[in-house]
Coordinates of C-alpha atoms in Angstrom, one line a residue:
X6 CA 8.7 82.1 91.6
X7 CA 11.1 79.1 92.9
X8 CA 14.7 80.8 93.3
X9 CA 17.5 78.2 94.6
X10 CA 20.7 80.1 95.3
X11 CA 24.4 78.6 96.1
X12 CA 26.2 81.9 96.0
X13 CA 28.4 82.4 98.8
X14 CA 29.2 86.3 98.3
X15 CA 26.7 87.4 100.8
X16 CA 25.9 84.3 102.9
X17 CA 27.9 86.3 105.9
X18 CA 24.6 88.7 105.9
X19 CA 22.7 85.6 106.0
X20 CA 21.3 86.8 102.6
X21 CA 20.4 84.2 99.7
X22 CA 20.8 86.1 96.8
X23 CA 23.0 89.1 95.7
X24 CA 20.7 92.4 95.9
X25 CA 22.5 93.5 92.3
X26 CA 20.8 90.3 90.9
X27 CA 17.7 91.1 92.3
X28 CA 17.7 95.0 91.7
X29 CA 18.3 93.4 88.0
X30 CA 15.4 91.4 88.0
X31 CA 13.4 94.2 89.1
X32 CA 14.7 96.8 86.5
X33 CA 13.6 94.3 83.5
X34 CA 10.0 94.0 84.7
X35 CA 10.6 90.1 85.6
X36 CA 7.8 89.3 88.4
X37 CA 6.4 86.1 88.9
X38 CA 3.9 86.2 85.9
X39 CA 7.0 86.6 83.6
X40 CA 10.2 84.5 85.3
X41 CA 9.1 80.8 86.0
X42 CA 12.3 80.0 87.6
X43 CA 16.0 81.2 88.3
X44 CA 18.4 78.6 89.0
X45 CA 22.3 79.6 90.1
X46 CA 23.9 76.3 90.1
X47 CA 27.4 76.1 91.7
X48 CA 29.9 73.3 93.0
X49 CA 28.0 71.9 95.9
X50 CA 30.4 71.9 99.3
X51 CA 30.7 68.3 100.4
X52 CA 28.9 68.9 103.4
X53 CA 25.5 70.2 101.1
X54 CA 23.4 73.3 101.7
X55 CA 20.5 73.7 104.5
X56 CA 17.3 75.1 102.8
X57 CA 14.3 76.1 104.0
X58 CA 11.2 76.0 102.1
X59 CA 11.1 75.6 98.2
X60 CA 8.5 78.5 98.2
X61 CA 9.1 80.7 100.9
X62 CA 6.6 83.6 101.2
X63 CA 6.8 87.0 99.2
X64 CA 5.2 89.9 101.0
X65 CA 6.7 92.5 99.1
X66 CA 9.6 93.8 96.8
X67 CA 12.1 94.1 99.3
X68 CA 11.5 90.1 100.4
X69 CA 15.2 89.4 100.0
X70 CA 16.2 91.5 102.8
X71 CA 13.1 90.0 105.3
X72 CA 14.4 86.3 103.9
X73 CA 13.9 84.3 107.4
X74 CA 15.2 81.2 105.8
X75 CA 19.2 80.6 106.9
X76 CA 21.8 79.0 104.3
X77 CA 24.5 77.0 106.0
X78 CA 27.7 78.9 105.1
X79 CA 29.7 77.6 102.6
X80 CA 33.6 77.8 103.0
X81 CA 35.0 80.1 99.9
X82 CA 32.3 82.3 98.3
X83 CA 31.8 81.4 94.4
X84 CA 33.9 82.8 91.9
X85 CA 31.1 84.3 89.2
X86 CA 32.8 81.7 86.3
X87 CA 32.4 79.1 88.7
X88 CA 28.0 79.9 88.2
X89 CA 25.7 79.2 85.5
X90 CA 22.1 80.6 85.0
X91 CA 19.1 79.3 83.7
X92 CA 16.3 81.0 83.3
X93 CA 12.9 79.8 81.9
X94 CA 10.0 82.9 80.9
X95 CA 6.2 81.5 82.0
X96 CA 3.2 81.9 80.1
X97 CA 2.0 85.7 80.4
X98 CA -1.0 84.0 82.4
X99 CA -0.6 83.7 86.1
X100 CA -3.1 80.9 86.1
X101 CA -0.8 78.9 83.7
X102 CA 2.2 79.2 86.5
X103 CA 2.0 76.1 87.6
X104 CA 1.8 74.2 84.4
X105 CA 4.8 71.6 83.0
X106 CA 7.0 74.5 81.1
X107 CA 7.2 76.6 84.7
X108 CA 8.6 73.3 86.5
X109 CA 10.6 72.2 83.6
X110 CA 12.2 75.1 81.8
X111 CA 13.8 73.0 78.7
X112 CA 9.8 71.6 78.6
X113 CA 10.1 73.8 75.4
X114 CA 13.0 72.4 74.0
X115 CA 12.1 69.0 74.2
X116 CA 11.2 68.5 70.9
X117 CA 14.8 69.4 69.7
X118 CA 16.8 66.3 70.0
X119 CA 20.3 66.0 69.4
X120 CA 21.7 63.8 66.2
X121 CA 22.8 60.8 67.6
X122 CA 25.7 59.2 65.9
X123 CA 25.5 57.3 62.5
X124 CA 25.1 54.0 61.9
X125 CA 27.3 52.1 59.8
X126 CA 25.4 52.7 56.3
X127 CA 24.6 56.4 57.2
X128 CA 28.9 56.3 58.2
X129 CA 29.6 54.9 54.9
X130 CA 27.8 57.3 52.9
X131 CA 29.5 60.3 54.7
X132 CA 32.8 58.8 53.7
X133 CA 31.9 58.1 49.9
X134 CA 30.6 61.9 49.5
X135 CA 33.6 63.2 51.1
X136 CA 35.2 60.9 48.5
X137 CA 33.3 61.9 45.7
X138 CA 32.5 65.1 46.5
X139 CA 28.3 65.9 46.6
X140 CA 26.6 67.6 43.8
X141 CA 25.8 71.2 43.3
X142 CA 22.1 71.0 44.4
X143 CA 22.6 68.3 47.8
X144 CA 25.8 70.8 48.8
X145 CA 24.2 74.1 48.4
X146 CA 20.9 72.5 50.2
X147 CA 22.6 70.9 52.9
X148 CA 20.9 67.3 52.4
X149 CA 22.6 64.1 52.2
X150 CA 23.8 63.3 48.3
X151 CA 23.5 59.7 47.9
X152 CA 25.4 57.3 45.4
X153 CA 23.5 55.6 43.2
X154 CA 24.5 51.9 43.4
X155 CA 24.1 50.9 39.7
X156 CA 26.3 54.1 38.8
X157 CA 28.7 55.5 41.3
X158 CA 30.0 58.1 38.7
X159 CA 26.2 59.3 37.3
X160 CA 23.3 60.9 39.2
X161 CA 23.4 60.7 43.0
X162 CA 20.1 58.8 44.3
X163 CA 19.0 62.6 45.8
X164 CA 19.0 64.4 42.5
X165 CA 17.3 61.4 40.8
X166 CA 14.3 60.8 43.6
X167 CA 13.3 64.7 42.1
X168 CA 9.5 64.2 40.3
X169 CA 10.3 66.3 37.5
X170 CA 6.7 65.9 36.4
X171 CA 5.5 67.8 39.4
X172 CA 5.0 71.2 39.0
X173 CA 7.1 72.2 42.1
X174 CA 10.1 71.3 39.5
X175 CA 10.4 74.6 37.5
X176 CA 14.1 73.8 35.7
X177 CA 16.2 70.3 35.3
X178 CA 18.2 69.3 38.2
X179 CA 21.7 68.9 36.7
X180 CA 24.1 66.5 38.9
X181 CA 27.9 67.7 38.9
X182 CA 29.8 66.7 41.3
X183 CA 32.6 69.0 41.7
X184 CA 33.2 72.8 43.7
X185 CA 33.8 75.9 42.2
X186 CA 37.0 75.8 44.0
X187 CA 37.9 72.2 42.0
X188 CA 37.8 74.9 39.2
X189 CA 41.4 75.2 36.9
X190 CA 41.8 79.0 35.6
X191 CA 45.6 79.0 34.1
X192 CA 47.8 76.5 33.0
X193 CA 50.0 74.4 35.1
X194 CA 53.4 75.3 36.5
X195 CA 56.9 73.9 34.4
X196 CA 54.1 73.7 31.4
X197 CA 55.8 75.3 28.8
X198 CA 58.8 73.1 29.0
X199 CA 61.5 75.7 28.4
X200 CA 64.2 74.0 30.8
X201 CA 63.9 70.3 32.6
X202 CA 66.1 71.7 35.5
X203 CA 62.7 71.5 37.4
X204 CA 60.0 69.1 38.2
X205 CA 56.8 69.4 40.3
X206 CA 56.2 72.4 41.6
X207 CA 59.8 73.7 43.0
X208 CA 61.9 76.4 40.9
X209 CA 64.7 77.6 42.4
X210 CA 68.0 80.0 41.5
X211 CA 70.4 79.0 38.5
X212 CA 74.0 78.3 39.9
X213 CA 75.9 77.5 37.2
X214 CA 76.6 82.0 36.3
X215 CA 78.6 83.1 33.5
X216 CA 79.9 85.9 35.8
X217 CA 78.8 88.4 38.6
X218 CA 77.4 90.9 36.3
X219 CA 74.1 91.4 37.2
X220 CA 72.0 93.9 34.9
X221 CA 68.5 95.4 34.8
X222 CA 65.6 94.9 31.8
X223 CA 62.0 96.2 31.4
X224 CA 59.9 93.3 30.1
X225 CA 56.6 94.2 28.5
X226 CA 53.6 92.6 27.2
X227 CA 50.7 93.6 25.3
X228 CA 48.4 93.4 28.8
X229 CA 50.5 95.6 31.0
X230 CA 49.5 99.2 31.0
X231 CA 51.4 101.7 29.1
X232 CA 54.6 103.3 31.3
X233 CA 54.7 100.7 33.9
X234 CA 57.0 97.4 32.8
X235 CA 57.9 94.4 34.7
X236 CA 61.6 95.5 36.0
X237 CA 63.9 92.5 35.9
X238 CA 67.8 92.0 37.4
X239 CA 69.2 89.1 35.4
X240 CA 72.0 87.4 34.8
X241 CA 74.3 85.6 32.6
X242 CA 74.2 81.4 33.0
X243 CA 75.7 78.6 31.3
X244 CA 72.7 76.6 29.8
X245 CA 72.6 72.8 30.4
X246 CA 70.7 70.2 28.1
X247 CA 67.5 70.8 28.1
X248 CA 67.7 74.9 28.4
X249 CA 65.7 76.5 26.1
X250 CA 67.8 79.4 24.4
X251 CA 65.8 79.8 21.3
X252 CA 62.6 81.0 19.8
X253 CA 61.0 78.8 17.3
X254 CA 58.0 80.0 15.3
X255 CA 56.6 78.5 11.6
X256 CA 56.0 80.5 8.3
X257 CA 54.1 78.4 5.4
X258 CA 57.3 77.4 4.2
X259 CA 59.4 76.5 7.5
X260 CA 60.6 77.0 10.9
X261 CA 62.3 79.7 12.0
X262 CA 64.3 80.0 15.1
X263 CA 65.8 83.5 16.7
X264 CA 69.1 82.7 18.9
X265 CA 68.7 84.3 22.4
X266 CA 71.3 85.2 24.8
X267 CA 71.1 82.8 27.8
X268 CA 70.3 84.8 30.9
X269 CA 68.1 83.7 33.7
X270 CA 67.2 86.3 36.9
X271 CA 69.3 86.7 39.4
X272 CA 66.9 86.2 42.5
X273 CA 64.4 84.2 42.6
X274 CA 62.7 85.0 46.2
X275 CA 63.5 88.9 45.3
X276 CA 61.4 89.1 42.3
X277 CA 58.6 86.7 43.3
X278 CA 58.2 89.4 46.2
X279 CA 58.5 91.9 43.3
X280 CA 56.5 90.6 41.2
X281 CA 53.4 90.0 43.8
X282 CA 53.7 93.9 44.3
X283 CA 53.4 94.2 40.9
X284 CA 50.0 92.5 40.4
X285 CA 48.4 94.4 43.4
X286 CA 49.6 97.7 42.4
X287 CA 48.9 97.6 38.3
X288 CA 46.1 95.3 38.2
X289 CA 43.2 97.9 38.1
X290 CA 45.1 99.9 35.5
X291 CA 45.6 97.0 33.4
X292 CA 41.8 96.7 33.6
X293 CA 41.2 99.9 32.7
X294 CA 43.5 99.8 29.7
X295 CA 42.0 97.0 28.6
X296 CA 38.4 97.9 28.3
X297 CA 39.6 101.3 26.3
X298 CA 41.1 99.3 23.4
X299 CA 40.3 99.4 20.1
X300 CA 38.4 97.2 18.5
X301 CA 36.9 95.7 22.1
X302 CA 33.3 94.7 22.1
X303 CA 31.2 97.5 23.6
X304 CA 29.3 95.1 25.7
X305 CA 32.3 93.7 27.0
X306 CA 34.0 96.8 27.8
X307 CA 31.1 97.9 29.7
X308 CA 31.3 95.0 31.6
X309 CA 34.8 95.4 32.5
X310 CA 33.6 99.0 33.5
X311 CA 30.7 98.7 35.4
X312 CA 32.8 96.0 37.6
X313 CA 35.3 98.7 38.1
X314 CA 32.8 101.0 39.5
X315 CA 30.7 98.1 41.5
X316 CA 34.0 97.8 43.2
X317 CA 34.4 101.2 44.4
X318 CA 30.6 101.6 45.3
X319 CA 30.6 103.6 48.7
X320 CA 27.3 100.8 49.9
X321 CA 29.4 97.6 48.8
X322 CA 30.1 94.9 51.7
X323 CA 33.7 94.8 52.2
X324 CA 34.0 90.7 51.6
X325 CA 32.4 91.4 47.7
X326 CA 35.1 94.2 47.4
X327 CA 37.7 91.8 48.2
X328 CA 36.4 89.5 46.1
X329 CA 36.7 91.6 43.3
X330 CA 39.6 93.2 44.2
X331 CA 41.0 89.7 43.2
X332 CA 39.2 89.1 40.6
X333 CA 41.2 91.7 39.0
X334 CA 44.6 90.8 40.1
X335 CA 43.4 87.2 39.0
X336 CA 42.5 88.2 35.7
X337 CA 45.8 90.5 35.5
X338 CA 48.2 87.4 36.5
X339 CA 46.2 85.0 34.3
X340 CA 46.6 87.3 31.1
X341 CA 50.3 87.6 32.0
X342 CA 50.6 84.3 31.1
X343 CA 49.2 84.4 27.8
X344 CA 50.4 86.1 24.4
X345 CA 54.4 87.0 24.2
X346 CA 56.5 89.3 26.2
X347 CA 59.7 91.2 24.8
X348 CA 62.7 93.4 26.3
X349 CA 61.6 97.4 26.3
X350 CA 64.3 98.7 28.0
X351 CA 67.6 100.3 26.1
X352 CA 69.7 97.2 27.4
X353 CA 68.9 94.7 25.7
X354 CA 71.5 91.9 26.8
X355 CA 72.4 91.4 23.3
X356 CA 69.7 90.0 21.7
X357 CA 68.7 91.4 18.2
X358 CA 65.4 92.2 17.1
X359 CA 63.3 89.9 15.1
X360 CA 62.5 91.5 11.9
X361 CA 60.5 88.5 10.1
X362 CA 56.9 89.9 9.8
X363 CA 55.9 86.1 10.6
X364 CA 57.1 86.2 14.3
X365 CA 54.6 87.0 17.2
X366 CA 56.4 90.2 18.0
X367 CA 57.9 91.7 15.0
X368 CA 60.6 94.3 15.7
X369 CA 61.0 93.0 18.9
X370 CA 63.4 91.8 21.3
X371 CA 62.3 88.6 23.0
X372 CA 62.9 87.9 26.4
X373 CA 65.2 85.5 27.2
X374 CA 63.7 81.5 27.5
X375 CA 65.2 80.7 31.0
X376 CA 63.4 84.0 32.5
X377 CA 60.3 82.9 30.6
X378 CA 60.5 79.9 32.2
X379 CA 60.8 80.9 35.5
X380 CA 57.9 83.2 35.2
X381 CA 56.5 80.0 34.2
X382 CA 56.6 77.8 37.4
X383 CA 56.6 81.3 39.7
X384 CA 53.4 82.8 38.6
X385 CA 51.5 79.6 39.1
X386 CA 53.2 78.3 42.4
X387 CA 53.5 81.9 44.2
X388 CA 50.8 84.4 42.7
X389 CA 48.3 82.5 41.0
X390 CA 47.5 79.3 43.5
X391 CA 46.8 81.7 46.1
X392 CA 44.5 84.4 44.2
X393 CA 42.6 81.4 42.5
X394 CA 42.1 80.0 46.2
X395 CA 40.4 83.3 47.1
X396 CA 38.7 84.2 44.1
X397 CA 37.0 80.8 44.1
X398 CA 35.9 80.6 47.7
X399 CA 34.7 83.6 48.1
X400 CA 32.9 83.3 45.0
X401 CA 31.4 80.0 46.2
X402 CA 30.4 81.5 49.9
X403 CA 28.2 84.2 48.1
X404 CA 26.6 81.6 45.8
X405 CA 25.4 79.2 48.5
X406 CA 24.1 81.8 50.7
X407 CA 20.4 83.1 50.3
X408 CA 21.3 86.6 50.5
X409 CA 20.3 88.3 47.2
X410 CA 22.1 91.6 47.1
X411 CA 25.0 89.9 46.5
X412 CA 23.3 88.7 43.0
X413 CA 25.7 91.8 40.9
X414 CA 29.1 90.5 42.5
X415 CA 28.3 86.9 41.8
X416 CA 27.2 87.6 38.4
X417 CA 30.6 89.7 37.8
X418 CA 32.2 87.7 39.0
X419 CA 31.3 84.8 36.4
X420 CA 31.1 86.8 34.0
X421 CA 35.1 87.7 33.9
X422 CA 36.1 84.3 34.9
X423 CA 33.9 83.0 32.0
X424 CA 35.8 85.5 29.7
X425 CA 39.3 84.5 30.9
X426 CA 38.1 80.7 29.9
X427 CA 37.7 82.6 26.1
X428 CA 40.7 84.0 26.2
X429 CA 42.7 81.5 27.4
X430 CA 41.6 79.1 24.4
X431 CA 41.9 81.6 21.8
X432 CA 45.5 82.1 23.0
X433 CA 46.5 77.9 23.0
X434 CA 44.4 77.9 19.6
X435 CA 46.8 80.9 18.2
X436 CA 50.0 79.2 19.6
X437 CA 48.6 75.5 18.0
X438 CA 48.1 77.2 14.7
X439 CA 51.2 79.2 14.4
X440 CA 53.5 75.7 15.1
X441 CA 51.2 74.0 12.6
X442 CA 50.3 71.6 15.2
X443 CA 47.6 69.2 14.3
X444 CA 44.9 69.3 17.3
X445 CA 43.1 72.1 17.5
X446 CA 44.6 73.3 21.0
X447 CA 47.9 73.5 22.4
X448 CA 48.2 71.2 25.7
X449 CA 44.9 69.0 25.5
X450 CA 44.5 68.5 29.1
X451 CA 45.0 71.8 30.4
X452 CA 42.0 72.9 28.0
X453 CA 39.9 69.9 28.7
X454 CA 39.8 71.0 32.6
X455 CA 39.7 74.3 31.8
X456 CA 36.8 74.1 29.8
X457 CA 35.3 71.7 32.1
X458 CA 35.7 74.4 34.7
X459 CA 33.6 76.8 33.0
X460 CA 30.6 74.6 32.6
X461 CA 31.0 73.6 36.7
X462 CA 30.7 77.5 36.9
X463 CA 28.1 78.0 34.5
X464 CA 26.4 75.5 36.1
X465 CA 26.6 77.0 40.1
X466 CA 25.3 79.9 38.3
X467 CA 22.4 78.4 37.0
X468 CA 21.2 76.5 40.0
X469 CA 22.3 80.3 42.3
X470 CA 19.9 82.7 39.9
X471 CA 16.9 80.4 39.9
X472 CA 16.7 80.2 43.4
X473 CA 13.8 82.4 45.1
X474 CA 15.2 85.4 47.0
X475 CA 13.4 84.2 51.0
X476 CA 14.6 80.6 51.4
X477 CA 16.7 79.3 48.6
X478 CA 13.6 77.2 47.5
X479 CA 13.3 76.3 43.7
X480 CA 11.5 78.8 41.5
X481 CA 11.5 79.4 38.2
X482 CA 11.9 83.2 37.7
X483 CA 12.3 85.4 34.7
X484 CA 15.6 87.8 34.2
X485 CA 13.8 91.0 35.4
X486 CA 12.3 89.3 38.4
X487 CA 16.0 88.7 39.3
X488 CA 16.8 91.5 38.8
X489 CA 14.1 93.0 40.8
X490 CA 15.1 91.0 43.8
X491 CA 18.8 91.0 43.2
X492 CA 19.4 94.6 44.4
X493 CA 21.0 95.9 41.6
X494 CA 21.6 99.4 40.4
X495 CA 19.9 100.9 37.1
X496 CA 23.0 100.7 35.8
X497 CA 23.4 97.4 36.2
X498 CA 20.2 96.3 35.7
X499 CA 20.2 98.0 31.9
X500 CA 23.6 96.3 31.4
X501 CA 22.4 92.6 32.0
X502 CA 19.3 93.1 29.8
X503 CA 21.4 94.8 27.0
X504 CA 23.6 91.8 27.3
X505 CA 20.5 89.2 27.2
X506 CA 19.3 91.3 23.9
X507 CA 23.1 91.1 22.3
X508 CA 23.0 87.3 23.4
X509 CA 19.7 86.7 21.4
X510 CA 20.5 88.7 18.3
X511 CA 23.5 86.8 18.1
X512 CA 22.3 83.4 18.4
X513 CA 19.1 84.2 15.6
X514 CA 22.2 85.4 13.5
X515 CA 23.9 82.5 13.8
X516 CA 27.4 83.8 15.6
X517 CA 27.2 81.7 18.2
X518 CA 27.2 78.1 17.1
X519 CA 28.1 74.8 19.0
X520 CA 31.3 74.4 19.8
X521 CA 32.9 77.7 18.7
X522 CA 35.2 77.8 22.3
X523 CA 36.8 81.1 20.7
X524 CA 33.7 83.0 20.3
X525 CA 34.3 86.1 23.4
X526 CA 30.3 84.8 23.5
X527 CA 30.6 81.2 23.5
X528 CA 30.6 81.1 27.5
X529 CA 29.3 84.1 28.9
X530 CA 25.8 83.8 26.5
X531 CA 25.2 80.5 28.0
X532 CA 24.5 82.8 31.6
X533 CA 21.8 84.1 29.6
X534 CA 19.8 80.7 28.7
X535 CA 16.4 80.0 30.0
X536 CA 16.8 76.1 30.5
X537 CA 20.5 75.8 30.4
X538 CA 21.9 72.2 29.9
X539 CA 25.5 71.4 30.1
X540 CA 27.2 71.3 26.4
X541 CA 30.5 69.3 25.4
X542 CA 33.7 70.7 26.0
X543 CA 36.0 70.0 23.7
X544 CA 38.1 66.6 24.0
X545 CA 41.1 65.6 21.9
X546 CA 40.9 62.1 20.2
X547 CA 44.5 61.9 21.0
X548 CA 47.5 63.9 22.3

């Protein structure tokens, strides 16, 4: 065993090496069959160590204290930072000791060389895929997606040099280029266009008050639970042009509009805080409440069920309980924004209630438009960007690693999101119908992306549950072999084939048909398909 030293701790004994470093070596078994060579390389003194020897001669285990070979003395001993170790292991054959790996301890490693730097094609193509963004199947691989040259926007070159004739290609390689975090869940702030007193995505606090009064409503909607409205301090304003202060609706005869008092709230920063608190503390029983209705689709509810009790599961890692921790205050802030809310409390500010049996909420008195409209652009801006921004990464860490026990949470996790997609269209389908509007969906664009959105998920989730469960490779597996490697409960395993059956009877009924976005089945029972393509969204001819 070669052992070079430059420590200066014990060079005042006229001893080479620390006797802690050596009673070290000696309690891990290292000997001269197992350590090829120690190396403690320091900042060299100008003047340069004396050696003796490179091999001095080892008579026995206590050789450091009979070392005869003197180190000149350096000036300042070593600080330990200032040292850094190297060791190399030799074969287990003493024989072999003297072979290229014991005088070259990186001999090993030389194989391993670094990645030099790019040239100016390989540069280029870095730059357009950060661009463009890579596919689904070069991202989660980790291989270089490629633009194709004759069509930038189509297949990259990667996805399209696949033999899908070989029979190593078990499923079709579907090219998307987009993330699961490019993925739109709710509609944009300012969209309903109750007041133009705001652009982008700023609000801020009405100035112009009608007085100092400042009183306190409950607003309600159908999605929050029973007992537990949205408590509101508002006040009175004088509306500008452009202030909505009126709620329109259509009968088959004519429009009707109900007069609303003008009052807007009055603190913005207080009841976004509010309001955030409110999410995180009702969420859950909003999800609860919702499952128990009437009417609900059993298979649905369980879903919303068994996600509840995935979520408290004693054995679940803590980063899929956060995940769906927001999943639900996701879905809960989402649905908040759908459907029509009204004034429960006593105080009413005035406004009467609606009697026609036409309006949305009959017998009900509506909130007023300018807190509507700020609960327009705060939701989105303040609560929403930032639960979607979690929900969607951590959604898209779990389906790009290999580990399979995560396979319940991801499929949840889809699952809801998917189902928020449904209800979001059935609820700008309703709100197209009842103002007799002529496309089939309130704001085209926000329903383009968002249906967009679900086939980008639908289609991460096709390329994460064909993927084996060792090394990610491509394999074409059947439901229960996923489920046999996806470490799921019982439970949850008689759940997902339940749903498969439901998904199958449907279809061979004819209940799910193309293009039927309002079907609670359209989206989810495409998780279920054995060769899933991507279908058509919906696209308006005009706006």
């Amino acid at each position: 065993m070669t052992l070079i030293s430059l420590d200066g701790t014990r060079l005042r004994d006229g001893v080479s090496i620390r006797r802690s470093e050596q009673q070290a070596a000696t309690a891990l078994g290292w000997s001269g069959s197992s350590l090829s060579s120690v190396e403690h390389v320091g900042h060299v003194p100008a003047h340069g160590p004396t050696f003796g020897p490179a091999n001095p001669p080892v008579t026995n285990d206590n050789w450091v204290d009979d070392f005869p070979y003197m180190v000149k003395p350096e000036e300042a001993p070593l600080e330990y930072r200032d040292m850094h170790f190297r060791i190399a292991l030799a074969p287990a054959n003493d024989d072999d000791n003297d072979n290229d790996a014991a005088e070259d301890p990186d001999a090993n490693h030389a194989d391993k060389k670094p990645r030099g730097c790019f040239d100016d094609e390989k540069r280029k193509q870095t730059a357009d895929t950060r661009r463009r963004k890579a596919c689904v199947r070069c991202r989660t691989q980790r291989i270089r997606c490629v633009e194709n040259p004759k069509d930038p926007h189509g297949d990259c070159m990667t996805c399209l040099s696949v033999d899908t004739t070989s029979r190593k290609t078990t499923r079709p390689v579907h090219c998307m280029r987009s993330k699961l975090t490019d993925i739109i869940l709710y509609r944009p702030a300012g969209s309903l266009n109750y007041t133009q007193r705001w652009d982008g995505s700023r609000v801020t606090d009405v100035n112009d008050w009608d007085g100092p009064l400042i009183q306190h409503i409950d607003m309600m909607q159908d999605i929050c639970p029973v007992g537990f409205p949205i408590r509101l301090e508002v006040r009175k304003f004088h509306p500008r042009e452009g202030d909505r202060v009126h709620r329109e609706w259509y009968t088959a005869s004519k429009a009707r509009r109900h007069e609303i008092a003008p009052y807007a709230l009055a603190n913005l920063s207080k009841t976004v805080q509010y309001f955030k608190d409110y999410v995180s503390e009702h969420a859950e029983k909003a999800w609860r409440q919702y499952w128990k209705r009437k009417g609900q689709d059993d298979i649905i509810s369980r879903h919303y069920s068994e996600a509840m009790a995935h979520t408290h599961s004693l054995h679940l890692p803590p980063q899929e309980r956060e995940l769906l921790e927001n999943v639900f205050k996701l879905w809960f802030a989402t649905q908040i924004t759908l459907g029509s809310s009204w004034i429960s409390s006593e105080d009413k500010l005035g406004i009467m209630p609606e009697t026609d049996p036409a309006y949305p909420q009959p017998n009900k008195a509506p909130t007023p438009k300018m807190v509507v409209a700020q609960f327009d652009r705060l939701n989105p801006i303040y609560v929403l960007r930032q639960l979607r921004a979690k929900v969607l990464k951590g959604l898209e860490k779990l389906t790009q690693s290999p580990r399979r026990e995560s396979f319940f949470t991801v499929y949840m996790t889809i699952y809801i999101l998917l189902h928020v997609v449904t209800l979001t269209c059935q609820d700008r389908h309703d709100y197209a119908k009842r103002h007799n509007n002529r496309l089939r969906y309130d704001m085209p664009p926000f329903i383009e992306n968002l249906q967009h959105g679900a086939v980008l998920m639908l289609c991460h989730w096709d390329y994460y549950k064909g993927r084996s469960n060792a090394k990610g490779e491509d394999k074409a597996l059947t439901l229960e072999e996923i489920l046999e490697n996806g470490g799921v409960s019982p439970s949850q395993r008689t759940l997902i084939l339940d749903s498969e059956r439901r998904v199958t009877q449907l279809k061979a009924e004819g209940k799910i048909t193309t293009e039927d976005y309002e079907n609670p089945y359209f989206w989810i029972s495409q998780m279920f398909d054995k060769s899933w393509s991507p279908g058509q969204v919906w696209q308006a001819k005009h706006y």
